[in-house]
Amino acid sequence: MSMFCHQCQEAMKNIGCNMDVGVCGKTSEVANLQDLLIYTLKGVAEFNQQARMIGMNRPETDRLIMDGLFSTITNANFDDESISKRIDAAIETREAIKSALEEKDALAEKEYQDYATWTAERHEYEAKSEEAPVGILGTENEDVRSLRSLVLFGLKGMAAYAEHADNLGYQNEEIFDFVEKALVATEDDSLSADDLVALVMETGKYGVDVMALLDEANTSSYGNPEMTEVEIGVRNNPAILVSGHDLKDFEELLEQTAGTGVDIYTHSEMLPANYYPAFKKYDHFVGNYGNAWWQQKKEFESFNGPVLFTTNCIVPPKASYQDRIYTTGATGYPGFKHIEPREEGGKKDFSEIIEHAKQLPAPTQIEEGTIVGGFAHNQVTQLADKIVDAVKSGSISKFFVMAGCDGRMKSREYYTDFAQTLPEDTVILTAGCAKYRYNKLPLNDIGGIPRVLDAGQCNDSYSLAVVAMKLKEIFELNDINELPIEYNIAWYEQKAVIVLLALLHLGVKDIKLGPTLPAFLSPNVANVLVEKFGISGINEVETDMETMMA
Ligand code: SF4
Ligand code: SF3
């Protein structure tokens, strides 16, 4: 069985993974089933667009589409059974919408394509998933394939953020509607390359909207992130380590562990939970343990207690700790225990992982001290006077947005070197797990302003955009690109794709993107990005420093 996947920065040979197992550890079976799930969701979207027109959309359908897209993000779900169940549900939903439309005499009469009509028994999914039109290689023209990929991968990132917002009770119908429209458009052969470029740009617009929505959901629920010193050492109690991005899961686990003698630590992208006022009131919330996702094999081993994945990024585990890993939400891995979704109005039940934690030893200390973060837009706005004075007096010469993802490739040492080589009168603005490349370096501060300002998770890149807009206003500039801000973004998975498209929509030019340019950019599409937006790859640190400091 073969697969083709080129959605992340680790795509084999920077072309695509096409063997039995991808570089991430995803089997070809799961990769193909994920393609089939996306293919089926396009059919759901096709009919739900019609249902929307007569006011017949249901929130369950929005959830099905968001969760389905999310479950195909890199390192989120490696479980064939869990993906197959989503395909079952997608077919069932699609047929129910179709029947409802027929009943109302509202089903559009046209020739529907296979993605909207196919059906099969569970045991036939595997064969179906290998049929030509299902995967991305079904699109023969490489530029069309590239633009469709750019849209689809952006939608996957958008879906992840929309799902986190939805979990907190925040929805935006326009985003759901756009996701459906765009899914269907990726199957529309009548669209020209220009139409698809316009769709890519529109995807960026909804990228801004979804990050704004999630920002509103997070800050309204848990307060504005504030400057915080985060403990990176350990205490002597049994504990649970929480990874991923979902703050609702985090809150419910904190509530359910209070008074049980079990401590809570964050890992990787959950670190910013430490910055929210609402979580600080829990004494058993200790701090952050370890680094970015790719270090988990070493760090989960020494943590000793159970680990909860609320989203990506999962690395195929070592046998020594795999029995203490739990997934929830869109994530899954064969053999891991899965915590079921909350019932409408209810809470998730974390009792099993809590009882499990009680049986296990406390974490082994791997670091000590604190790191500082919490510089989302509200906190930075409070520091605005200080920052503006520092820029006017020349003590800050430039800001470098170094947001995005971290990963295991050796070439990512570039980002540590870059941060270390930056002149001492520069400040790094970061968000996402990219920060772990430099957030523990002794980079000091400029008159009390830390030289690394961490806004939070990758979705909090929105905060960095808000800060840039605010500075543009304060300095009375016409264009965001006139600010002394350079963009050196690291990407890995599809949430970084939506962040990038959002920045392009906001008009940000001359972004450096690394450690490699996406495999799914055809030479022509890459040229459009270079010509229209000045996007470029990274070079040697010294060369890039010279151009960016000029
Ligand atoms: Fe390869 Fe990335 Fe796809 Fe995994 S997600 S199969 S590493 S391209
Ligand atoms: Fe990191 Fe996966 Fe992308 Fe959320 S956790 S930034 S890689």
mmCIF file of C-alpha atoms in Angstrom, residues 106-316:
data_model
loop_
_atom_site.group_PDB
_atom_site.id
_atom_site.type_symbol
_atom_site.label_atom_id
_atom_site.label_comp_id
_atom_site.label_asym_id
_atom_site.label_seq_id
_atom_site.Cartn_x
_atom_site.Cartn_y
_atom_site.Cartn_z
ATOM 1 C CA ALA A 106 -34.468 21.829 -1.819
ATOM 2 C CA LEU A 107 -31.821 19.469 -3.182
ATOM 3 C CA ALA A 108 -30.065 21.113 -6.143
ATOM 4 C CA GLU A 109 -30.399 19.093 -9.299
ATOM 5 C CA LYS A 110 -26.970 18.541 -10.784
ATOM 6 C CA GLU A 111 -24.434 15.843 -11.438
ATOM 7 C CA TYR A 112 -22.697 15.220 -8.109
ATOM 8 C CA GLN A 113 -19.114 14.029 -8.120
ATOM 9 C CA ASP A 114 -17.882 10.886 -6.428
ATOM 10 C CA TYR A 115 -16.722 12.740 -3.279
ATOM 11 C CA ALA A 116 -20.372 13.631 -2.623
ATOM 12 C CA THR A 117 -21.937 10.295 -3.455
ATOM 13 C CA TRP A 118 -19.542 7.448 -2.690
ATOM 14 C CA THR A 119 -20.444 4.951 -0.064
ATOM 15 C CA ALA A 120 -18.957 1.683 1.145
ATOM 16 C CA GLU A 121 -18.787 -0.719 4.053
ATOM 17 C CA ARG A 122 -16.069 -0.241 6.662
ATOM 18 C CA HIS A 123 -13.941 -3.103 5.269
ATOM 19 C CA GLU A 124 -13.937 -1.394 1.869
ATOM 20 C CA TYR A 125 -12.546 1.940 3.100
ATOM 21 C CA GLU A 126 -8.953 0.870 2.629
ATOM 22 C CA ALA A 127 -9.456 0.027 -1.068
ATOM 23 C CA LYS A 128 -11.518 3.169 -1.606
ATOM 24 C CA SER A 129 -8.845 5.321 0.041
ATOM 25 C CA GLU A 130 -6.349 4.226 -2.612
ATOM 26 C CA GLU A 131 -8.526 5.261 -5.553
ATOM 27 C CA ALA A 132 -7.115 8.078 -7.680
ATOM 28 C CA PRO A 133 -9.455 10.995 -6.944
ATOM 29 C CA VAL A 134 -9.173 10.646 -3.162
ATOM 30 C CA GLY A 135 -5.626 11.828 -2.401
ATOM 31 C CA ILE A 136 -3.948 15.061 -3.442
ATOM 32 C CA LEU A 137 -2.087 13.360 -6.311
ATOM 33 C CA GLY A 138 -5.491 12.962 -7.968
ATOM 34 C CA THR A 139 -4.986 16.595 -9.025
ATOM 35 C CA GLU A 140 -2.602 16.338 -11.950
ATOM 36 C CA ASN A 141 -1.633 19.945 -12.621
ATOM 37 C CA GLU A 142 1.110 20.722 -10.106
ATOM 38 C CA ASP A 143 0.165 24.386 -9.646
ATOM 39 C CA VAL A 144 -3.490 23.587 -9.057
ATOM 40 C CA ARG A 145 -2.393 20.821 -6.672
ATOM 41 C CA SER A 146 -0.154 23.267 -4.859
ATOM 42 C CA LEU A 147 -2.865 25.922 -4.456
ATOM 43 C CA ARG A 148 -5.453 23.343 -3.378
ATOM 44 C CA SER A 149 -2.952 22.053 -0.806
ATOM 45 C CA LEU A 150 -2.298 25.554 0.493
ATOM 46 C CA VAL A 151 -6.035 26.088 0.978
ATOM 47 C CA LEU A 152 -6.671 22.644 2.478
ATOM 48 C CA PHE A 153 -3.769 22.825 4.941
ATOM 49 C CA GLY A 154 -4.834 26.325 5.957
ATOM 50 C CA LEU A 155 -8.342 24.966 6.581
ATOM 51 C CA LYS A 156 -6.932 22.226 8.801
ATOM 52 C CA GLY A 157 -5.202 24.814 10.986
ATOM 53 C CA MET A 158 -8.341 26.948 10.991
ATOM 54 C CA ALA A 159 -10.429 23.960 12.077
ATOM 55 C CA ALA A 160 -8.132 23.273 15.028
ATOM 56 C CA TYR A 161 -8.498 26.836 16.303
ATOM 57 C CA ALA A 162 -12.253 26.863 15.609
ATOM 58 C CA GLU A 163 -12.641 23.674 17.645
ATOM 59 C CA HIS A 164 -10.803 25.131 20.670
ATOM 60 C CA ALA A 165 -13.005 28.235 20.503
ATOM 61 C CA ASP A 166 -16.125 26.085 20.141
ATOM 62 C CA ASN A 167 -15.151 24.081 23.219
ATOM 63 C CA LEU A 168 -15.353 27.359 25.137
ATOM 64 C CA GLY A 169 -18.728 28.233 23.618
ATOM 65 C CA TYR A 170 -17.482 30.633 20.922
ATOM 66 C CA GLN A 171 -18.524 30.109 17.313
ATOM 67 C CA ASN A 172 -18.483 32.175 14.138
ATOM 68 C CA GLU A 173 -20.908 30.917 11.487
ATOM 69 C CA GLU A 174 -19.028 32.764 8.758
ATOM 70 C CA ILE A 175 -15.920 30.704 9.465
ATOM 71 C CA PHE A 176 -17.845 27.417 9.295
ATOM 72 C CA ASP A 177 -19.506 28.559 6.085
ATOM 73 C CA PHE A 178 -16.172 29.516 4.529
ATOM 74 C CA VAL A 179 -14.558 26.189 5.469
ATOM 75 C CA GLU A 180 -17.340 24.353 3.635
ATOM 76 C CA LYS A 181 -17.178 26.638 0.631
ATOM 77 C CA ALA A 182 -13.402 26.254 0.385
ATOM 78 C CA LEU A 183 -13.516 22.460 0.816
ATOM 79 C CA VAL A 184 -15.898 22.201 -2.127
ATOM 80 C CA ALA A 185 -13.783 24.654 -4.150
ATOM 81 C CA THR A 186 -10.765 22.333 -3.870
ATOM 82 C CA GLU A 187 -12.747 19.850 -6.013
ATOM 83 C CA ASP A 188 -13.924 22.410 -8.562
ATOM 84 C CA ASP A 189 -12.050 21.963 -11.843
ATOM 85 C CA SER A 190 -13.594 25.098 -13.310
ATOM 86 C CA LEU A 191 -11.568 27.373 -11.013
ATOM 87 C CA SER A 192 -8.554 29.034 -12.620
ATOM 88 C CA ALA A 193 -5.173 29.466 -10.932
ATOM 89 C CA ASP A 194 -6.133 33.098 -10.253
ATOM 90 C CA ASP A 195 -9.386 31.993 -8.609
ATOM 91 C CA LEU A 196 -7.405 29.648 -6.406
ATOM 92 C CA VAL A 197 -4.882 32.347 -5.483
ATOM 93 C CA ALA A 198 -7.840 34.519 -4.453
ATOM 94 C CA LEU A 199 -9.174 31.602 -2.389
ATOM 95 C CA VAL A 200 -5.784 31.258 -0.667
ATOM 96 C CA MET A 201 -5.958 34.944 0.280
ATOM 97 C CA GLU A 202 -9.526 34.576 1.512
ATOM 98 C CA THR A 203 -8.375 31.642 3.639
ATOM 99 C CA GLY A 204 -5.915 34.061 5.269
ATOM 100 C CA LYS A 205 -8.725 36.470 6.059
ATOM 101 C CA TYR A 206 -10.634 33.755 7.890
ATOM 102 C CA GLY A 207 -7.358 32.776 9.540
ATOM 103 C CA VAL A 208 -7.280 36.198 11.182
ATOM 104 C CA ASP A 209 -10.938 35.824 12.158
ATOM 105 C CA VAL A 210 -10.491 32.406 13.732
ATOM 106 C CA MET A 211 -7.465 33.491 15.751
ATOM 107 C CA ALA A 212 -9.363 36.578 16.906
ATOM 108 C CA LEU A 213 -12.270 34.335 17.907
ATOM 109 C CA LEU A 214 -10.025 31.993 19.871
ATOM 110 C CA ASP A 215 -8.321 34.963 21.514
ATOM 111 C CA GLU A 216 -11.723 36.239 22.605
ATOM 112 C CA ALA A 217 -12.738 32.772 23.821
ATOM 113 C CA ASN A 218 -9.534 32.259 25.823
ATOM 114 C CA THR A 219 -9.308 35.735 27.336
ATOM 115 C CA SER A 220 -13.028 36.033 28.140
ATOM 116 C CA SER A 221 -12.957 32.641 29.838
ATOM 117 C CA TYR A 222 -9.637 32.833 31.672
ATOM 118 C CA GLY A 223 -8.588 36.506 31.736
ATOM 119 C CA ASN A 224 -5.813 38.229 29.814
ATOM 120 C CA PRO A 225 -2.415 36.510 29.883
ATOM 121 C CA GLU A 226 -0.058 38.469 32.111
ATOM 122 C CA MET A 227 3.686 38.623 32.623
ATOM 123 C CA THR A 228 4.498 35.465 34.585
ATOM 124 C CA GLU A 229 7.550 33.686 35.916
ATOM 125 C CA VAL A 230 6.931 30.028 35.187
ATOM 126 C CA GLU A 231 8.501 27.367 37.395
ATOM 127 C CA ILE A 232 10.435 24.758 35.401
ATOM 128 C CA GLY A 233 11.514 22.566 38.318
ATOM 129 C CA VAL A 234 9.391 19.913 40.064
ATOM 130 C CA ARG A 235 7.725 19.109 43.392
ATOM 131 C CA ASN A 236 7.621 15.808 45.173
ATOM 132 C CA ASN A 237 4.030 14.745 44.383
ATOM 133 C CA PRO A 238 2.539 12.440 41.761
ATOM 134 C CA ALA A 239 1.557 14.491 38.734
ATOM 135 C CA ILE A 240 -0.077 14.708 35.312
ATOM 136 C CA LEU A 241 1.623 16.372 32.352
ATOM 137 C CA VAL A 242 -0.658 18.157 29.871
ATOM 138 C CA SER A 243 0.307 18.793 26.249
ATOM 139 C CA GLY A 244 -1.514 20.409 23.306
ATOM 140 C CA HIS A 245 -3.516 23.608 23.022
ATOM 141 C CA ASP A 246 -6.987 23.041 24.526
ATOM 142 C CA LEU A 247 -7.591 25.283 27.538
ATOM 143 C CA LYS A 248 -11.060 23.880 28.294
ATOM 144 C CA ASP A 249 -9.566 20.426 28.850
ATOM 145 C CA PHE A 250 -6.874 22.029 30.971
ATOM 146 C CA GLU A 251 -9.400 23.842 33.156
ATOM 147 C CA GLU A 252 -11.508 20.746 33.759
ATOM 148 C CA LEU A 253 -8.456 18.673 34.658
ATOM 149 C CA LEU A 254 -7.285 21.375 37.106
ATOM 150 C CA GLU A 255 -10.727 21.413 38.764
ATOM 151 C CA GLN A 256 -10.889 17.636 39.025
ATOM 152 C CA THR A 257 -7.368 17.255 40.452
ATOM 153 C CA ALA A 258 -7.792 19.965 43.128
ATOM 154 C CA GLY A 259 -7.357 18.394 46.567
ATOM 155 C CA THR A 260 -6.396 14.961 45.222
ATOM 156 C CA GLY A 261 -2.674 15.258 45.928
ATOM 157 C CA VAL A 262 -1.933 15.111 42.190
ATOM 158 C CA ASP A 263 0.003 18.063 40.702
ATOM 159 C CA ILE A 264 -0.378 19.444 37.175
ATOM 160 C CA TYR A 265 2.419 20.501 34.803
ATOM 161 C CA THR A 266 2.299 21.791 31.226
ATOM 162 C CA HIS A 267 4.380 20.483 28.325
ATOM 163 C CA SER A 268 5.270 22.133 24.989
ATOM 164 C CA GLU A 269 2.350 24.221 23.630
ATOM 165 C CA MET A 270 0.439 24.097 26.930
ATOM 166 C CA LEU A 271 3.131 26.259 28.609
ATOM 167 C CA PRO A 272 1.109 29.482 28.018
ATOM 168 C CA ALA A 273 -1.650 28.126 30.319
ATOM 169 C CA ASN A 274 0.683 29.373 33.062
ATOM 170 C CA TYR A 275 0.043 32.972 31.956
ATOM 171 C CA TYR A 276 -3.738 32.986 32.516
ATOM 172 C CA PRO A 277 -5.041 34.511 35.778
ATOM 173 C CA ALA A 278 -7.831 31.924 36.106
ATOM 174 C CA PHE A 279 -5.371 29.032 36.317
ATOM 175 C CA LYS A 280 -3.007 30.688 38.779
ATOM 176 C CA LYS A 281 -5.418 30.172 41.654
ATOM 177 C CA TYR A 282 -4.756 26.423 41.642
ATOM 178 C CA ASP A 283 -1.917 25.626 44.080
ATOM 179 C CA HIS A 284 -1.350 22.224 42.545
ATOM 180 C CA PHE A 285 -0.596 23.758 39.126
ATOM 181 C CA VAL A 286 3.198 23.705 39.437
ATOM 182 C CA GLY A 287 4.604 24.993 36.143
ATOM 183 C CA ASN A 288 6.096 23.700 32.903
ATOM 184 C CA TYR A 289 8.063 20.475 32.471
ATOM 185 C CA GLY A 290 10.465 20.092 29.557
ATOM 186 C CA ASN A 291 10.538 21.583 26.098
ATOM 187 C CA ALA A 292 8.945 21.363 22.658
ATOM 188 C CA TRP A 293 6.920 18.354 21.495
ATOM 189 C CA TRP A 294 9.769 16.515 19.752
ATOM 190 C CA GLN A 295 11.666 16.063 23.030
ATOM 191 C CA GLN A 296 8.802 14.007 24.469
ATOM 192 C CA LYS A 297 10.453 10.588 24.252
ATOM 193 C CA LYS A 298 13.073 11.657 26.769
ATOM 194 C CA GLU A 299 10.867 13.932 28.836
ATOM 195 C CA PHE A 300 7.805 11.677 29.171
ATOM 196 C CA GLU A 301 10.122 8.941 30.369
ATOM 197 C CA SER A 302 11.537 11.072 33.197
ATOM 198 C CA PHE A 303 8.180 12.658 34.064
ATOM 199 C CA ASN A 304 7.106 9.295 35.522
ATOM 200 C CA GLY A 305 3.393 10.160 35.622
ATOM 201 C CA PRO A 306 0.586 10.073 33.064
ATOM 202 C CA VAL A 307 0.502 12.457 30.108
ATOM 203 C CA LEU A 308 -2.628 13.956 28.539
ATOM 204 C CA PHE A 309 -2.632 15.014 24.871
ATOM 205 C CA THR A 310 -5.329 17.591 24.202
ATOM 206 C CA THR A 311 -4.047 18.148 20.622
ATOM 207 C CA ASN A 312 -0.982 17.435 18.506
ATOM 208 C CA CYS A 313 1.946 16.878 18.570
ATOM 209 C CA ILE A 314 2.214 13.136 19.376
ATOM 210 C CA VAL A 315 5.440 11.218 18.677
ATOM 211 C CA PRO A 316 5.119 7.406 18.405
#
